[in-house]
Amino acid sequence: MDAIMLALVAVLLANADGRTGRLLSQLMAARGDRRAVVAIAFAAFIANATIAAVAGTAANRMIGQGIVALLLAFALLGAAVALVWRGRLGPAIQSLEEAPLPSLAARLFLAQLGDRSHFLIGALAATSGAGLWAAAGGLIGWTLSLVPFLAFGAALADQAAARIARLMSAAILTLWGLNAAMRAFGL
């Protein structure tokens, strides 16, 4: 049960930059098939989270806990770096505005493949062995990170408060990652 809460917090913090929320908000504004776009985005996340959870559960059985702790530290620190990275991460909105639904589904699935959220889900599943709980927590955290951007629009990411939240999230993930790395080395 710890996996669900850890994944919820980790994925919520990792998505504090609003990259996915901004993309989904812009897609919903640009396309007429809003329900289908939301369903495709959630299906793509769930499919990728399931893949990450299965891989993490398999890793839990195959590799030692010290290596798994390093994997978690790497996932947390990688998510922190992604939060402060300047520049565009993810697909361009212009290429998705007119895409047919099957193409949109494939592109959203591939855009999320190996995303920081799914890497965190896989690492947390590897530490606990509870892959489906980690995937469920990740889905809840991802959904909570979308809500402000879907409610207030993509321009929310450019506000000063959003930048502060992003930097605070990066700081928390960095501290959490350093703690996990030190525990992996027995410090």
PDB file of C-alpha atoms in Angstrom:
ATOM      1  CA  MET A   1       0.000   0.000   0.000  1.00  0.00           C
ATOM      2  CA  ASP A   2       3.010   2.276   0.431  1.00  0.00           C
ATOM      3  CA  ALA A   3       3.666   2.023  -3.299  1.00  0.00           C
ATOM      4  CA  ILE A   4       0.426   3.804  -4.167  1.00  0.00           C
ATOM      5  CA  MET A   5       1.189   6.815  -1.951  1.00  0.00           C
ATOM      6  CA  LEU A   6       4.851   7.049  -2.933  1.00  0.00           C
ATOM      7  CA  ALA A   7       3.982   6.848  -6.631  1.00  0.00           C
ATOM      8  CA  LEU A   8       1.190   9.400  -6.226  1.00  0.00           C
ATOM      9  CA  VAL A   9       3.524  11.930  -4.587  1.00  0.00           C
ATOM     10  CA  ALA A  10       6.475  11.232  -6.907  1.00  0.00           C
ATOM     11  CA  VAL A  11       4.452  11.505 -10.121  1.00  0.00           C
ATOM     12  CA  LEU A  12       2.570  14.576  -8.878  1.00  0.00           C
ATOM     13  CA  LEU A  13       5.866  16.309  -8.084  1.00  0.00           C
ATOM     14  CA  ALA A  14       7.478  15.146 -11.338  1.00  0.00           C
ATOM     15  CA  ASN A  15       4.664  16.715 -13.363  1.00  0.00           C
ATOM     16  CA  ALA A  16       4.672  20.061 -11.566  1.00  0.00           C
ATOM     17  CA  ASP A  17       5.906  21.760 -14.739  1.00  0.00           C
ATOM     18  CA  GLY A  18       2.553  21.060 -16.371  1.00  0.00           C
ATOM     19  CA  ARG A  19       4.015  19.721 -19.601  1.00  0.00           C
ATOM     20  CA  THR A  20       1.300  17.122 -20.077  1.00  0.00           C
ATOM     21  CA  GLY A  21      -1.442  19.326 -18.665  1.00  0.00           C
ATOM     22  CA  ARG A  22      -0.471  22.139 -21.002  1.00  0.00           C
ATOM     23  CA  LEU A  23      -0.405  19.792 -23.991  1.00  0.00           C
ATOM     24  CA  LEU A  24      -3.772  18.270 -23.129  1.00  0.00           C
ATOM     25  CA  SER A  25      -5.306  21.698 -22.499  1.00  0.00           C
ATOM     26  CA  GLN A  26      -4.060  22.985 -25.858  1.00  0.00           C
ATOM     27  CA  LEU A  27      -5.272  19.843 -27.638  1.00  0.00           C
ATOM     28  CA  MET A  28      -8.708  20.172 -26.116  1.00  0.00           C
ATOM     29  CA  ALA A  29      -8.890  23.828 -27.188  1.00  0.00           C
ATOM     30  CA  ALA A  30      -7.738  23.068 -30.729  1.00  0.00           C
ATOM     31  CA  ARG A  31      -9.752  19.923 -31.449  1.00  0.00           C
ATOM     32  CA  GLY A  32     -13.482  19.347 -31.518  1.00  0.00           C
ATOM     33  CA  ASP A  33     -13.322  15.778 -30.190  1.00  0.00           C
ATOM     34  CA  ARG A  34     -12.420  16.634 -26.593  1.00  0.00           C
ATOM     35  CA  ARG A  35     -13.754  13.473 -24.965  1.00  0.00           C
ATOM     36  CA  ALA A  36     -11.852  11.263 -27.351  1.00  0.00           C
ATOM     37  CA  VAL A  37      -8.642  13.255 -26.762  1.00  0.00           C
ATOM     38  CA  VAL A  38      -8.957  12.877 -22.981  1.00  0.00           C
ATOM     39  CA  ALA A  39      -9.757   9.175 -23.285  1.00  0.00           C
ATOM     40  CA  ILE A  40      -6.746   8.645 -25.569  1.00  0.00           C
ATOM     41  CA  ALA A  41      -4.425  10.550 -23.204  1.00  0.00           C
ATOM     42  CA  PHE A  42      -5.570   8.504 -20.220  1.00  0.00           C
ATOM     43  CA  ALA A  43      -5.381   5.231 -22.150  1.00  0.00           C
ATOM     44  CA  ALA A  44      -1.831   6.064 -23.264  1.00  0.00           C
ATOM     45  CA  PHE A  45      -0.798   6.850 -19.691  1.00  0.00           C
ATOM     46  CA  ILE A  46      -2.420   3.693 -18.307  1.00  0.00           C
ATOM     47  CA  ALA A  47      -0.791   1.514 -20.973  1.00  0.00           C
ATOM     48  CA  ASN A  48       2.640   2.974 -20.299  1.00  0.00           C
ATOM     49  CA  ALA A  49       2.146   2.821 -16.517  1.00  0.00           C
ATOM     50  CA  THR A  50       1.192  -0.851 -16.798  1.00  0.00           C
ATOM     51  CA  ILE A  51       4.314  -1.579 -18.841  1.00  0.00           C
ATOM     52  CA  ALA A  52       6.460   0.261 -16.282  1.00  0.00           C
ATOM     53  CA  ALA A  53       4.774  -1.536 -13.371  1.00  0.00           C
ATOM     54  CA  VAL A  54       5.291  -4.965 -14.910  1.00  0.00           C
ATOM     55  CA  ALA A  55       8.933  -4.166 -15.669  1.00  0.00           C
ATOM     56  CA  GLY A  56       9.449  -2.831 -12.138  1.00  0.00           C
ATOM     57  CA  THR A  57       7.877  -5.897 -10.561  1.00  0.00           C
ATOM     58  CA  ALA A  58      10.091  -8.139 -12.682  1.00  0.00           C
ATOM     59  CA  ALA A  59      13.143  -6.094 -11.676  1.00  0.00           C
ATOM     60  CA  ASN A  60      12.182  -6.522  -8.023  1.00  0.00           C
ATOM     61  CA  ARG A  61      12.466 -10.288  -8.442  1.00  0.00           C
ATOM     62  CA  MET A  62      15.664 -10.274 -10.502  1.00  0.00           C
ATOM     63  CA  ILE A  63      18.012  -7.658  -9.053  1.00  0.00           C
ATOM     64  CA  GLY A  64      19.195  -6.781  -5.560  1.00  0.00           C
ATOM     65  CA  GLN A  65      17.655  -4.094  -3.415  1.00  0.00           C
ATOM     66  CA  GLY A  66      20.824  -1.964  -3.465  1.00  0.00           C
ATOM     67  CA  ILE A  67      20.647  -1.679  -7.240  1.00  0.00           C
ATOM     68  CA  VAL A  68      16.908  -1.046  -7.050  1.00  0.00           C
ATOM     69  CA  ALA A  69      17.546   1.789  -4.570  1.00  0.00           C
ATOM     70  CA  LEU A  70      20.038   3.293  -7.030  1.00  0.00           C
ATOM     71  CA  LEU A  71      17.445   2.963  -9.794  1.00  0.00           C
ATOM     72  CA  LEU A  72      14.970   4.864  -7.628  1.00  0.00           C
ATOM     73  CA  ALA A  73      17.559   7.557  -6.870  1.00  0.00           C
ATOM     74  CA  PHE A  74      18.317   7.902 -10.580  1.00  0.00           C
ATOM     75  CA  ALA A  75      14.592   8.152 -11.414  1.00  0.00           C
ATOM     76  CA  LEU A  76      14.009  10.828  -8.768  1.00  0.00           C
ATOM     77  CA  LEU A  77      17.053  12.875  -9.751  1.00  0.00           C
ATOM     78  CA  GLY A  78      16.187  12.530 -13.442  1.00  0.00           C
ATOM     79  CA  ALA A  79      12.676  13.830 -12.752  1.00  0.00           C
ATOM     80  CA  ALA A  80      14.163  16.794 -10.852  1.00  0.00           C
ATOM     81  CA  VAL A  81      16.469  17.621 -13.761  1.00  0.00           C
ATOM     82  CA  ALA A  82      13.558  17.389 -16.212  1.00  0.00           C
ATOM     83  CA  LEU A  83      11.620  19.901 -14.110  1.00  0.00           C
ATOM     84  CA  VAL A  84      14.311  22.559 -14.336  1.00  0.00           C
ATOM     85  CA  TRP A  85      15.331  21.792 -17.930  1.00  0.00           C
ATOM     86  CA  ARG A  86      14.740  24.772 -20.188  1.00  0.00           C
ATOM     87  CA  GLY A  87      13.188  24.069 -23.542  1.00  0.00           C
ATOM     88  CA  ARG A  88      10.428  21.989 -25.004  1.00  0.00           C
ATOM     89  CA  LEU A  89       9.972  18.420 -23.875  1.00  0.00           C
ATOM     90  CA  GLY A  90       7.360  16.341 -25.651  1.00  0.00           C
ATOM     91  CA  PRO A  91       5.480  16.515 -28.921  1.00  0.00           C
ATOM     92  CA  ALA A  92       4.679  19.787 -30.658  1.00  0.00           C
ATOM     93  CA  ILE A  93       1.027  20.763 -30.458  1.00  0.00           C
ATOM     94  CA  GLN A  94       0.894  21.763 -34.132  1.00  0.00           C
ATOM     95  CA  SER A  95       1.600  18.214 -35.248  1.00  0.00           C
ATOM     96  CA  LEU A  96      -1.279  16.836 -33.167  1.00  0.00           C
ATOM     97  CA  GLU A  97      -4.032  19.363 -33.871  1.00  0.00           C
ATOM     98  CA  GLU A  98      -5.156  17.821 -37.164  1.00  0.00           C
ATOM     99  CA  ALA A  99      -4.014  14.233 -36.597  1.00  0.00           C
ATOM    100  CA  PRO A 100      -6.630  11.515 -37.010  1.00  0.00           C
ATOM    101  CA  LEU A 101      -7.547   9.710 -33.774  1.00  0.00           C
ATOM    102  CA  PRO A 102      -5.511   6.517 -34.405  1.00  0.00           C
ATOM    103  CA  SER A 103      -2.443   8.591 -35.228  1.00  0.00           C
ATOM    104  CA  LEU A 104      -3.053  10.780 -32.172  1.00  0.00           C
ATOM    105  CA  ALA A 105      -3.315   7.675 -29.984  1.00  0.00           C
ATOM    106  CA  ALA A 106      -0.069   6.232 -31.321  1.00  0.00           C
ATOM    107  CA  ARG A 107       1.790   9.530 -30.957  1.00  0.00           C
ATOM    108  CA  LEU A 108       0.588  10.144 -27.403  1.00  0.00           C
ATOM    109  CA  PHE A 109       1.501   6.569 -26.450  1.00  0.00           C
ATOM    110  CA  LEU A 110       4.984   6.944 -27.929  1.00  0.00           C
ATOM    111  CA  ALA A 111       5.459  10.413 -26.426  1.00  0.00           C
ATOM    112  CA  GLN A 112       4.820   9.016 -22.963  1.00  0.00           C
ATOM    113  CA  LEU A 113       6.959   5.920 -23.458  1.00  0.00           C
ATOM    114  CA  GLY A 114       9.905   6.250 -21.107  1.00  0.00           C
ATOM    115  CA  ASP A 115       8.552   9.474 -19.617  1.00  0.00           C
ATOM    116  CA  ARG A 116       9.772  10.488 -16.166  1.00  0.00           C
ATOM    117  CA  SER A 117       6.428   9.499 -14.630  1.00  0.00           C
ATOM    118  CA  HIS A 118       6.660   5.979 -15.970  1.00  0.00           C
ATOM    119  CA  PHE A 119      10.305   5.670 -15.019  1.00  0.00           C
ATOM    120  CA  LEU A 120       9.314   6.630 -11.471  1.00  0.00           C
ATOM    121  CA  ILE A 121       6.458   4.108 -11.502  1.00  0.00           C
ATOM    122  CA  GLY A 122       8.833   1.377 -12.655  1.00  0.00           C
ATOM    123  CA  ALA A 123      11.446   2.291 -10.032  1.00  0.00           C
ATOM    124  CA  LEU A 124       8.878   2.409  -7.229  1.00  0.00           C
ATOM    125  CA  ALA A 125       7.414  -0.907  -8.398  1.00  0.00           C
ATOM    126  CA  ALA A 126      10.923  -2.349  -8.305  1.00  0.00           C
ATOM    127  CA  THR A 127      11.472  -1.183  -4.725  1.00  0.00           C
ATOM    128  CA  SER A 128       8.182  -2.544  -3.419  1.00  0.00           C
ATOM    129  CA  GLY A 129       7.241  -5.346  -5.812  1.00  0.00           C
ATOM    130  CA  ALA A 130       3.703  -3.908  -5.895  1.00  0.00           C
ATOM    131  CA  GLY A 131       3.602  -2.825  -9.524  1.00  0.00           C
ATOM    132  CA  LEU A 132      -0.131  -2.363  -9.955  1.00  0.00           C
ATOM    133  CA  TRP A 133      -0.330  -0.248  -6.782  1.00  0.00           C
ATOM    134  CA  ALA A 134       2.507   1.911  -8.063  1.00  0.00           C
ATOM    135  CA  ALA A 135       0.722   2.284 -11.414  1.00  0.00           C
ATOM    136  CA  ALA A 136      -2.532   3.234  -9.664  1.00  0.00           C
ATOM    137  CA  GLY A 137      -0.762   5.811  -7.517  1.00  0.00           C
ATOM    138  CA  GLY A 138       1.024   7.181 -10.565  1.00  0.00           C
ATOM    139  CA  LEU A 139      -2.276   7.542 -12.413  1.00  0.00           C
ATOM    140  CA  ILE A 140      -3.810   9.442  -9.497  1.00  0.00           C
ATOM    141  CA  GLY A 141      -0.764  11.719  -9.210  1.00  0.00           C
ATOM    142  CA  TRP A 142      -0.734  12.341 -12.955  1.00  0.00           C
ATOM    143  CA  THR A 143      -4.440  13.153 -12.940  1.00  0.00           C
ATOM    144  CA  LEU A 144      -4.022  15.574 -10.033  1.00  0.00           C
ATOM    145  CA  SER A 145      -1.194  17.313 -11.895  1.00  0.00           C
ATOM    146  CA  LEU A 146      -3.485  17.822 -14.923  1.00  0.00           C
ATOM    147  CA  VAL A 147      -6.379  19.415 -13.046  1.00  0.00           C
ATOM    148  CA  PRO A 148      -5.020  22.991 -12.685  1.00  0.00           C
ATOM    149  CA  PHE A 149      -4.067  23.188 -16.361  1.00  0.00           C
ATOM    150  CA  LEU A 150      -7.362  21.768 -17.561  1.00  0.00           C
ATOM    151  CA  ALA A 151      -9.270  24.133 -15.272  1.00  0.00           C
ATOM    152  CA  PHE A 152      -7.320  27.332 -15.904  1.00  0.00           C
ATOM    153  CA  GLY A 153      -5.704  26.729 -19.285  1.00  0.00           C
ATOM    154  CA  ALA A 154      -2.197  26.302 -20.619  1.00  0.00           C
ATOM    155  CA  ALA A 155      -1.192  29.864 -19.724  1.00  0.00           C
ATOM    156  CA  LEU A 156      -1.071  28.840 -16.058  1.00  0.00           C
ATOM    157  CA  ALA A 157       2.397  27.359 -16.619  1.00  0.00           C
ATOM    158  CA  ASP A 158       3.797  30.829 -17.369  1.00  0.00           C
ATOM    159  CA  GLN A 159       2.707  32.316 -14.022  1.00  0.00           C
ATOM    160  CA  ALA A 160       5.276  33.068 -11.319  1.00  0.00           C
ATOM    161  CA  ALA A 161       3.516  30.795  -8.817  1.00  0.00           C
ATOM    162  CA  ALA A 162       3.764  27.880 -11.258  1.00  0.00           C
ATOM    163  CA  ARG A 163       7.501  28.468 -11.655  1.00  0.00           C
ATOM    164  CA  ILE A 164       7.932  28.508  -7.882  1.00  0.00           C
ATOM    165  CA  ALA A 165       5.924  25.273  -7.554  1.00  0.00           C
ATOM    166  CA  ARG A 166       8.072  23.675 -10.276  1.00  0.00           C
ATOM    167  CA  LEU A 167      11.312  24.672  -8.547  1.00  0.00           C
ATOM    168  CA  MET A 168      10.058  23.528  -5.141  1.00  0.00           C
ATOM    169  CA  SER A 169       9.029  20.194  -6.636  1.00  0.00           C
ATOM    170  CA  ALA A 170      12.472  19.830  -8.195  1.00  0.00           C
ATOM    171  CA  ALA A 171      14.086  20.576  -4.822  1.00  0.00           C
ATOM    172  CA  ILE A 172      11.934  17.962  -3.055  1.00  0.00           C
ATOM    173  CA  LEU A 173      12.686  15.348  -5.735  1.00  0.00           C
ATOM    174  CA  THR A 174      16.408  16.164  -5.494  1.00  0.00           C
ATOM    175  CA  LEU A 175      16.442  15.714  -1.720  1.00  0.00           C
ATOM    176  CA  TRP A 176      14.415  12.516  -2.005  1.00  0.00           C
ATOM    177  CA  GLY A 177      16.771  11.216  -4.713  1.00  0.00           C
ATOM    178  CA  LEU A 178      19.891  12.043  -2.692  1.00  0.00           C
ATOM    179  CA  ASN A 179      18.365  10.318   0.331  1.00  0.00           C
ATOM    180  CA  ALA A 180      17.641   7.217  -1.771  1.00  0.00           C
ATOM    181  CA  ALA A 181      21.193   7.246  -3.154  1.00  0.00           C
ATOM    182  CA  MET A 182      22.718   7.536   0.307  1.00  0.00           C
ATOM    183  CA  ARG A 183      20.562   4.674   1.573  1.00  0.00           C
ATOM    184  CA  ALA A 184      21.642   2.568  -1.390  1.00  0.00           C
ATOM    185  CA  PHE A 185      25.245   3.028  -0.300  1.00  0.00           C
ATOM    186  CA  GLY A 186      24.410   2.492   3.376  1.00  0.00           C
ATOM    187  CA  LEU A 187      25.104   6.063   4.407  1.00  0.00           C
TER     188      LEU A 187
END
